[in-house]
mmCIF file of C-alpha atoms in Angstrom:
data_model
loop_
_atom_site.group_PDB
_atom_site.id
_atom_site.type_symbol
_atom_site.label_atom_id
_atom_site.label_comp_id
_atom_site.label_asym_id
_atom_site.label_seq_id
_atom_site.Cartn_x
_atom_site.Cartn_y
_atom_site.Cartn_z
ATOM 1 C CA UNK A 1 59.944 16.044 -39.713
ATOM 2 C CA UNK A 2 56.103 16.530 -38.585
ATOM 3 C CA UNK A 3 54.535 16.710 -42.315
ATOM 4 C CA UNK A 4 50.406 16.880 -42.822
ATOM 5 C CA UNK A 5 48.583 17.252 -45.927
ATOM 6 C CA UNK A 6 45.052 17.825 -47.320
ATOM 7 C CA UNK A 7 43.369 16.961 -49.770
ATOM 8 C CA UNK A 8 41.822 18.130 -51.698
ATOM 9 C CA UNK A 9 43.294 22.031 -51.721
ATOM 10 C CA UNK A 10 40.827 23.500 -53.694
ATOM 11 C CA UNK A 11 36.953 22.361 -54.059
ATOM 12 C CA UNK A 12 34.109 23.568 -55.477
ATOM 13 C CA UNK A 13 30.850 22.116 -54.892
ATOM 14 C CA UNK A 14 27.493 22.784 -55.954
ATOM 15 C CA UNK A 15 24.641 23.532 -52.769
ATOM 16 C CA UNK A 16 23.383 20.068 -51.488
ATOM 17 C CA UNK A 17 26.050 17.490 -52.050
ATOM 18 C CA UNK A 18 28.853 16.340 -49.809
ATOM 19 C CA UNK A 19 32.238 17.308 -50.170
ATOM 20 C CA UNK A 20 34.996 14.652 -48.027
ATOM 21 C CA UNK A 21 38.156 16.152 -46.948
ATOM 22 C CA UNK A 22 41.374 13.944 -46.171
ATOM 23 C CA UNK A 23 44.329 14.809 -43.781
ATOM 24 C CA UNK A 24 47.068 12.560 -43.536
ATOM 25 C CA UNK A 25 50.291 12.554 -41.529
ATOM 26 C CA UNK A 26 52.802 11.710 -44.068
ATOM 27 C CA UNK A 27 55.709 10.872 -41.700
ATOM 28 C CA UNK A 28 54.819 10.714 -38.169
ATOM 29 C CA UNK A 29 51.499 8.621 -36.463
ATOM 30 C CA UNK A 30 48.984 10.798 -35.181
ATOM 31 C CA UNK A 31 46.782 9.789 -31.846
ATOM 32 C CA UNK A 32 44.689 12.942 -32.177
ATOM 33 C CA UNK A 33 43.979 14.897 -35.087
ATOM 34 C CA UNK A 34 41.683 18.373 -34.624
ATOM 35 C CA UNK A 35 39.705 19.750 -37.941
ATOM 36 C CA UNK A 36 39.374 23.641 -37.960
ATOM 37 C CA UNK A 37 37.690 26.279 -39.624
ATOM 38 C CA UNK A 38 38.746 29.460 -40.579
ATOM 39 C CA UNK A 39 36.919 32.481 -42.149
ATOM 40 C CA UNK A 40 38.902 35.548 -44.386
ATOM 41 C CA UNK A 41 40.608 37.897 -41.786
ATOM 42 C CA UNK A 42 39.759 35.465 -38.989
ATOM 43 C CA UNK A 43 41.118 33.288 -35.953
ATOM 44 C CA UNK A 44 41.025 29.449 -36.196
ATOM 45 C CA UNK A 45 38.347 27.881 -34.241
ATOM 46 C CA UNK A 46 38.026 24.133 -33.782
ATOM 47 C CA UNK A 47 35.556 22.306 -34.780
ATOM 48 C CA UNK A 48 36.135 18.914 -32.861
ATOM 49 C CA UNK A 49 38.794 16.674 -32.014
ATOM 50 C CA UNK A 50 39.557 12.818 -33.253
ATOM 51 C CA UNK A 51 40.732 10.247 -31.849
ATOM 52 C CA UNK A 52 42.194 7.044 -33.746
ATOM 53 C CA UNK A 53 39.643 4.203 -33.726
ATOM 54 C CA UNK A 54 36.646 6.243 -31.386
ATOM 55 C CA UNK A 55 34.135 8.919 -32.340
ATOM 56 C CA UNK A 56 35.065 12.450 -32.746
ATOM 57 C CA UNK A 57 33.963 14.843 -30.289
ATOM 58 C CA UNK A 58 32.530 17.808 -31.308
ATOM 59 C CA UNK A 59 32.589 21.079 -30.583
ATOM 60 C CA UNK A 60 29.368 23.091 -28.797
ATOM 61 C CA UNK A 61 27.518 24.261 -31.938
ATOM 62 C CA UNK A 62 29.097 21.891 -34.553
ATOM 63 C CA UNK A 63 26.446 19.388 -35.821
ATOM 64 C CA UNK A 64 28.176 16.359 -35.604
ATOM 65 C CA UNK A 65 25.652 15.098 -38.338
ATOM 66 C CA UNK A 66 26.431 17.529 -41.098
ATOM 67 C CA UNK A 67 30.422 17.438 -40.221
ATOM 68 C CA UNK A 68 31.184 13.608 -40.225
ATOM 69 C CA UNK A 69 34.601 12.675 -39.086
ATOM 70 C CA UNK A 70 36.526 9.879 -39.368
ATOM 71 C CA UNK A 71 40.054 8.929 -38.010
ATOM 72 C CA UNK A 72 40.537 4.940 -39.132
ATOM 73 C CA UNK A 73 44.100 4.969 -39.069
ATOM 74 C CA UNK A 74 46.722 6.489 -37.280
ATOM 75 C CA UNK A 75 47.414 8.193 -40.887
ATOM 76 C CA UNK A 76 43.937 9.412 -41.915
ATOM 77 C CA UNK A 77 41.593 11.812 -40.498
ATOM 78 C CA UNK A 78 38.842 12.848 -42.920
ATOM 79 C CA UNK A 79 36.073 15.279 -42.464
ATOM 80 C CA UNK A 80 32.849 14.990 -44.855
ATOM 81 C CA UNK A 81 30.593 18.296 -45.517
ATOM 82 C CA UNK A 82 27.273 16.644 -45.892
ATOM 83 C CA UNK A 83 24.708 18.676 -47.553
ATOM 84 C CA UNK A 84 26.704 21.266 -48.352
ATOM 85 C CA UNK A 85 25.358 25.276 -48.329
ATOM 86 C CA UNK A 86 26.884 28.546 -49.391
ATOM 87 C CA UNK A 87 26.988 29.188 -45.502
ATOM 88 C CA UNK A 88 29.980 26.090 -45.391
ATOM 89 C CA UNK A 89 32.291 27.857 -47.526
ATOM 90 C CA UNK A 90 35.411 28.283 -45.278
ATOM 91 C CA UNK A 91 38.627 27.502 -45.493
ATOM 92 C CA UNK A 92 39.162 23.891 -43.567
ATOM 93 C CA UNK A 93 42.385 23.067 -41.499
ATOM 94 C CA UNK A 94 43.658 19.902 -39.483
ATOM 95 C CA UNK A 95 46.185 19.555 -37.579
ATOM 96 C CA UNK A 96 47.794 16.492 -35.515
ATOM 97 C CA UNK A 97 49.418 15.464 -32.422
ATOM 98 C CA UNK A 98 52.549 13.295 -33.278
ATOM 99 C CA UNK A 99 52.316 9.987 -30.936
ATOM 100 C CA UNK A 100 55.360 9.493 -28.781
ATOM 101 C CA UNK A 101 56.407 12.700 -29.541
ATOM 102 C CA UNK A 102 59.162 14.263 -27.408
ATOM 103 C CA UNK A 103 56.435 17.743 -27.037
ATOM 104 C CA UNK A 104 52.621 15.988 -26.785
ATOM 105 C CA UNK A 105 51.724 19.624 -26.828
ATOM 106 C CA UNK A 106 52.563 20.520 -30.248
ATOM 107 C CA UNK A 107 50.197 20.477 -33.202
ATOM 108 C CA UNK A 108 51.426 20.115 -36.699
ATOM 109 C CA UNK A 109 48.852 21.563 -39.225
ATOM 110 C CA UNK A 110 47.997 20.777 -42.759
ATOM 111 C CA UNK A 111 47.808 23.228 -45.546
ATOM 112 C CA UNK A 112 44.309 23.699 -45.399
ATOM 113 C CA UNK A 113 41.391 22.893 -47.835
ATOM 114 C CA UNK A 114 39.134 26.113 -49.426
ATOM 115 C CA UNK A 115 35.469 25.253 -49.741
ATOM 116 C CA UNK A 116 33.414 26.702 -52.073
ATOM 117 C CA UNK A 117 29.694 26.057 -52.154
ATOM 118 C CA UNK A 118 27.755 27.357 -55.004
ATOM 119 C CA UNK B 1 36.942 26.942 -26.400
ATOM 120 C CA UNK B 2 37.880 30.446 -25.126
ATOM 121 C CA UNK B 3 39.431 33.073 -27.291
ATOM 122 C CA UNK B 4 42.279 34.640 -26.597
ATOM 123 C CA UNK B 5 43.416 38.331 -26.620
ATOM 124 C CA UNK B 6 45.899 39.468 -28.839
ATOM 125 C CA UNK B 7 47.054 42.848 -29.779
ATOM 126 C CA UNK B 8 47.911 44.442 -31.847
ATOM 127 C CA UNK B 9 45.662 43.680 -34.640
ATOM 128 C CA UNK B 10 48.035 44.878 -36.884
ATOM 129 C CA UNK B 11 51.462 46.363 -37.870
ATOM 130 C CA UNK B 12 52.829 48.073 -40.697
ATOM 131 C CA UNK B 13 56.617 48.629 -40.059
ATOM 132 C CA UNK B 14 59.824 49.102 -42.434
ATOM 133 C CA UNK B 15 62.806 46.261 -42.734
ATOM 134 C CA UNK B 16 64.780 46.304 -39.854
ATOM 135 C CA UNK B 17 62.409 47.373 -37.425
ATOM 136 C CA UNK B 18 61.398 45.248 -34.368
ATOM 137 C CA UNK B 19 58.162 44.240 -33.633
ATOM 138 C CA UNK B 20 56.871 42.694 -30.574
ATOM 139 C CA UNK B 21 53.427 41.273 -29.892
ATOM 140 C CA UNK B 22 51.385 39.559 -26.925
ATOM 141 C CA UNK B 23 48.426 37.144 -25.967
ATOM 142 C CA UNK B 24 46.327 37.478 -22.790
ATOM 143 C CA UNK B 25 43.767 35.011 -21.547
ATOM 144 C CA UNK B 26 41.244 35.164 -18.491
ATOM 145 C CA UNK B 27 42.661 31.856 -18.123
ATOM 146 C CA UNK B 28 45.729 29.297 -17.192
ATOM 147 C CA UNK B 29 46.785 27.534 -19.487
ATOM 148 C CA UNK B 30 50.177 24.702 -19.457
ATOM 149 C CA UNK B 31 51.745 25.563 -22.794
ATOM 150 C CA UNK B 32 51.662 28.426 -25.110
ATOM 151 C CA UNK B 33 52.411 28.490 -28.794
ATOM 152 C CA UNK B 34 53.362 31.254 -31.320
ATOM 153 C CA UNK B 35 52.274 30.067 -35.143
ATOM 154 C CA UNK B 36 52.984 31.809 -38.317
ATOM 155 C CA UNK B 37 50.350 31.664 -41.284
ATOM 156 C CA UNK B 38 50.708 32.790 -44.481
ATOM 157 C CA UNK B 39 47.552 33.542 -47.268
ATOM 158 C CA UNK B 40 46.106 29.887 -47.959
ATOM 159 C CA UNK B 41 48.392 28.189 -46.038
ATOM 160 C CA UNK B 42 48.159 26.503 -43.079
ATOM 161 C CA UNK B 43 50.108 27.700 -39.327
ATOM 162 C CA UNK B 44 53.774 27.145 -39.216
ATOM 163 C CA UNK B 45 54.758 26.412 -35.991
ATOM 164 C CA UNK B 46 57.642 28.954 -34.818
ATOM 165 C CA UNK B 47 57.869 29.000 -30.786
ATOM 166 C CA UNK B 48 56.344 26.816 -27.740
ATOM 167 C CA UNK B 49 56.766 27.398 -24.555
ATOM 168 C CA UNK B 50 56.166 25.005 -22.137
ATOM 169 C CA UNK B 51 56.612 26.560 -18.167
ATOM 170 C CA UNK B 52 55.615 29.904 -16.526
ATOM 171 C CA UNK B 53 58.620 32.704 -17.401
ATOM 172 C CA UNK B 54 60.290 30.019 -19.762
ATOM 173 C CA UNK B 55 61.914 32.381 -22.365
ATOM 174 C CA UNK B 56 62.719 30.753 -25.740
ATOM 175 C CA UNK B 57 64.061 31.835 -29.173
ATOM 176 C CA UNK B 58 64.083 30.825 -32.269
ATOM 177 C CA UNK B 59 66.367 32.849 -34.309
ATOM 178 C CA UNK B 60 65.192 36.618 -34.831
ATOM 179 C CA UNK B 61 61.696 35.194 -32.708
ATOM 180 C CA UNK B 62 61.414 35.793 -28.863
ATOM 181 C CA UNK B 63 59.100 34.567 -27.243
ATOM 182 C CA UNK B 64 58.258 34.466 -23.231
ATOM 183 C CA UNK B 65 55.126 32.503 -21.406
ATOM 184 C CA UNK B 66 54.350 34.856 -18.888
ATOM 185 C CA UNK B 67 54.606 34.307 -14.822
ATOM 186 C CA UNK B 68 50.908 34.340 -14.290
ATOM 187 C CA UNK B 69 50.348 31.724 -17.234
ATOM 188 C CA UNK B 70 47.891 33.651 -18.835
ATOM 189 C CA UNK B 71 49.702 35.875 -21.432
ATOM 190 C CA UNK B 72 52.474 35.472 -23.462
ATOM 191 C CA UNK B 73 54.776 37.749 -25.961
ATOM 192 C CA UNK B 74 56.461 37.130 -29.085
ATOM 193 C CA UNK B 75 59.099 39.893 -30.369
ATOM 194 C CA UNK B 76 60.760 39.440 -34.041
ATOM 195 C CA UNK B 77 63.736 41.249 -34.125
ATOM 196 C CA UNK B 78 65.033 43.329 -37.051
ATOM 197 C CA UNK B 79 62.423 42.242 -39.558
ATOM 198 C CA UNK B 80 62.905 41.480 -43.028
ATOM 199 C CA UNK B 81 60.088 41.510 -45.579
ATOM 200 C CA UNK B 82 59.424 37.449 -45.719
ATOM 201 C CA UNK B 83 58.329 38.283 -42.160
ATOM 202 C CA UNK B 84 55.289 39.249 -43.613
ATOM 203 C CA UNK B 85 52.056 37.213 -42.479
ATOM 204 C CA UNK B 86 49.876 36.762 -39.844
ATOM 205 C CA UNK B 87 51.024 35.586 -36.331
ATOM 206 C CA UNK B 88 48.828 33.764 -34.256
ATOM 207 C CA UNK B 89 49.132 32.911 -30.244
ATOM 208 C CA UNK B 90 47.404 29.815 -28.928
ATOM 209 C CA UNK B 91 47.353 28.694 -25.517
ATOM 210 C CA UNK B 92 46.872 24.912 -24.430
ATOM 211 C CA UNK B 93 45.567 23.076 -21.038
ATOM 212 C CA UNK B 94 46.407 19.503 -20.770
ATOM 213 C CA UNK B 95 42.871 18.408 -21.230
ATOM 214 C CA UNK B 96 42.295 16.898 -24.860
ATOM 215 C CA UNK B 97 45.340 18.976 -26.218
ATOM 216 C CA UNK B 98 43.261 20.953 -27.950
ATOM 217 C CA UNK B 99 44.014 24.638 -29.067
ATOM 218 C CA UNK B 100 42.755 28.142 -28.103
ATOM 219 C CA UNK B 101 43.644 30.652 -30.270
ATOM 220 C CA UNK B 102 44.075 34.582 -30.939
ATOM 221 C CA UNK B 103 42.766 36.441 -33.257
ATOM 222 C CA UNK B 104 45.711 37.208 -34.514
ATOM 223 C CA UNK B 105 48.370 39.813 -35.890
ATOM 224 C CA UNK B 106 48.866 40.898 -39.201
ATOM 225 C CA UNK B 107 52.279 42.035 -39.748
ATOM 226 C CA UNK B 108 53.560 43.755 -42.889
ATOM 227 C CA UNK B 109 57.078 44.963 -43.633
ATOM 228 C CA UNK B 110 58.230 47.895 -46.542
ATOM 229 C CA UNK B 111 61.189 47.122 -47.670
#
């Protein structure tokens, strides 16, 4: 199997603190994991990319300061909302690339995570 | 990343009816990938296709990577009403794995 979760599902947070966000890969080890956001009724777009042991790169218009990632263990990818406003409020998605996989191509994603900033 | 085209936006059919869908991009890409989301979830994986006019299935899913490697179709045939959801198309280039996605197509089936 290729199983991520997230955690937490469901958080609400109050504007100006810092919400963390975990995604593990409960039965495979990951090299790269990707967060991404998605708002109601729309695509996925990514927000960076992680690798295992290096800094995440981020993509163009993602402050890398205000979306900290990350990836310490093959495992564990987490993404930390810092200063949180009602403008973060998405709905928050990784997904990984299984190492030594038979497909390097395919991405397994998590359940997702639904911020709520108040 | 780019965004992809996909069309249509929507569909509103009745069980048994097939439904076919497609991605286009202004650019190449080395694999493309047909995902399945339902409300608060995340994508399901469902198809990948991996060279140019490959043609793979998965069940009632169909799904081709086009000869020019820049569009792709999926077709679900005789749908049943746990079809329902929204079907994405992403396209990938080798560099950094990462995913480029459509916008998407909501699909809903009457019974």
């Amino acid at each position: 199997g290729a199983v991520v979760s997230q955690h937490p599902s469901r958080v609400i947070c109050k504007s100006g603190t810092s919400v963390k966000i975990e995604c593990r890969s409960l039965d495979f080890q990951a090299t790269t994991m990707f967060w991404y956001r998605q708002f109601p009724k729309q695509s996925l777009m990514l927000m960076a990319t992680s690798n295992e042991g290096s800094k995440a790169t981020y993509e163009q218009g993602v402050e890398k300061d205000k979306f900290l990632i990350n990836h310490a263990s093959l495992t564990l990818s987490t993404l930390t909302v810092t200063s949180a406003h009602p403008e973060d409020s998405s709905f928050y998605i990784c997904s990984a690339r299984k190492l030594g996989g038979s497909n390097p191509y395919e991405q397994y994603f998590g359940p997702g995570t639904r911020l709520t900033v108040t | 990343g780019q965004q992809l085209n996909q069309s249509p936006q929507s569909m509103f059919i009745q069980e048994g009816e097939d439904v076919s869908m497609n991605c286009t991009s202004s650019s190449i890409f080395n694999t493309w990938l047909w995902y399945k989301q339902e409300p608060g979830e995340g994508p399901v994986l469902l198809i990948a296709l991996y060279k140019a006019g490959e043609l793979t299935s998965n069940g009632r899913l169909t799904a081709q990577f086009g000869i020019t490697r820049k569009d792709s179709f999926l077709n679900i045939s005789a749908s049943i009403p746990s079809d329902v959801g929204i079907y994405f198309c992403a396209g990938q280039t080798n560099s950094g794995y990462a995913l480029n996605f459509g916008k998407g197509t909501s699909l809903l089936v009457t019974p």
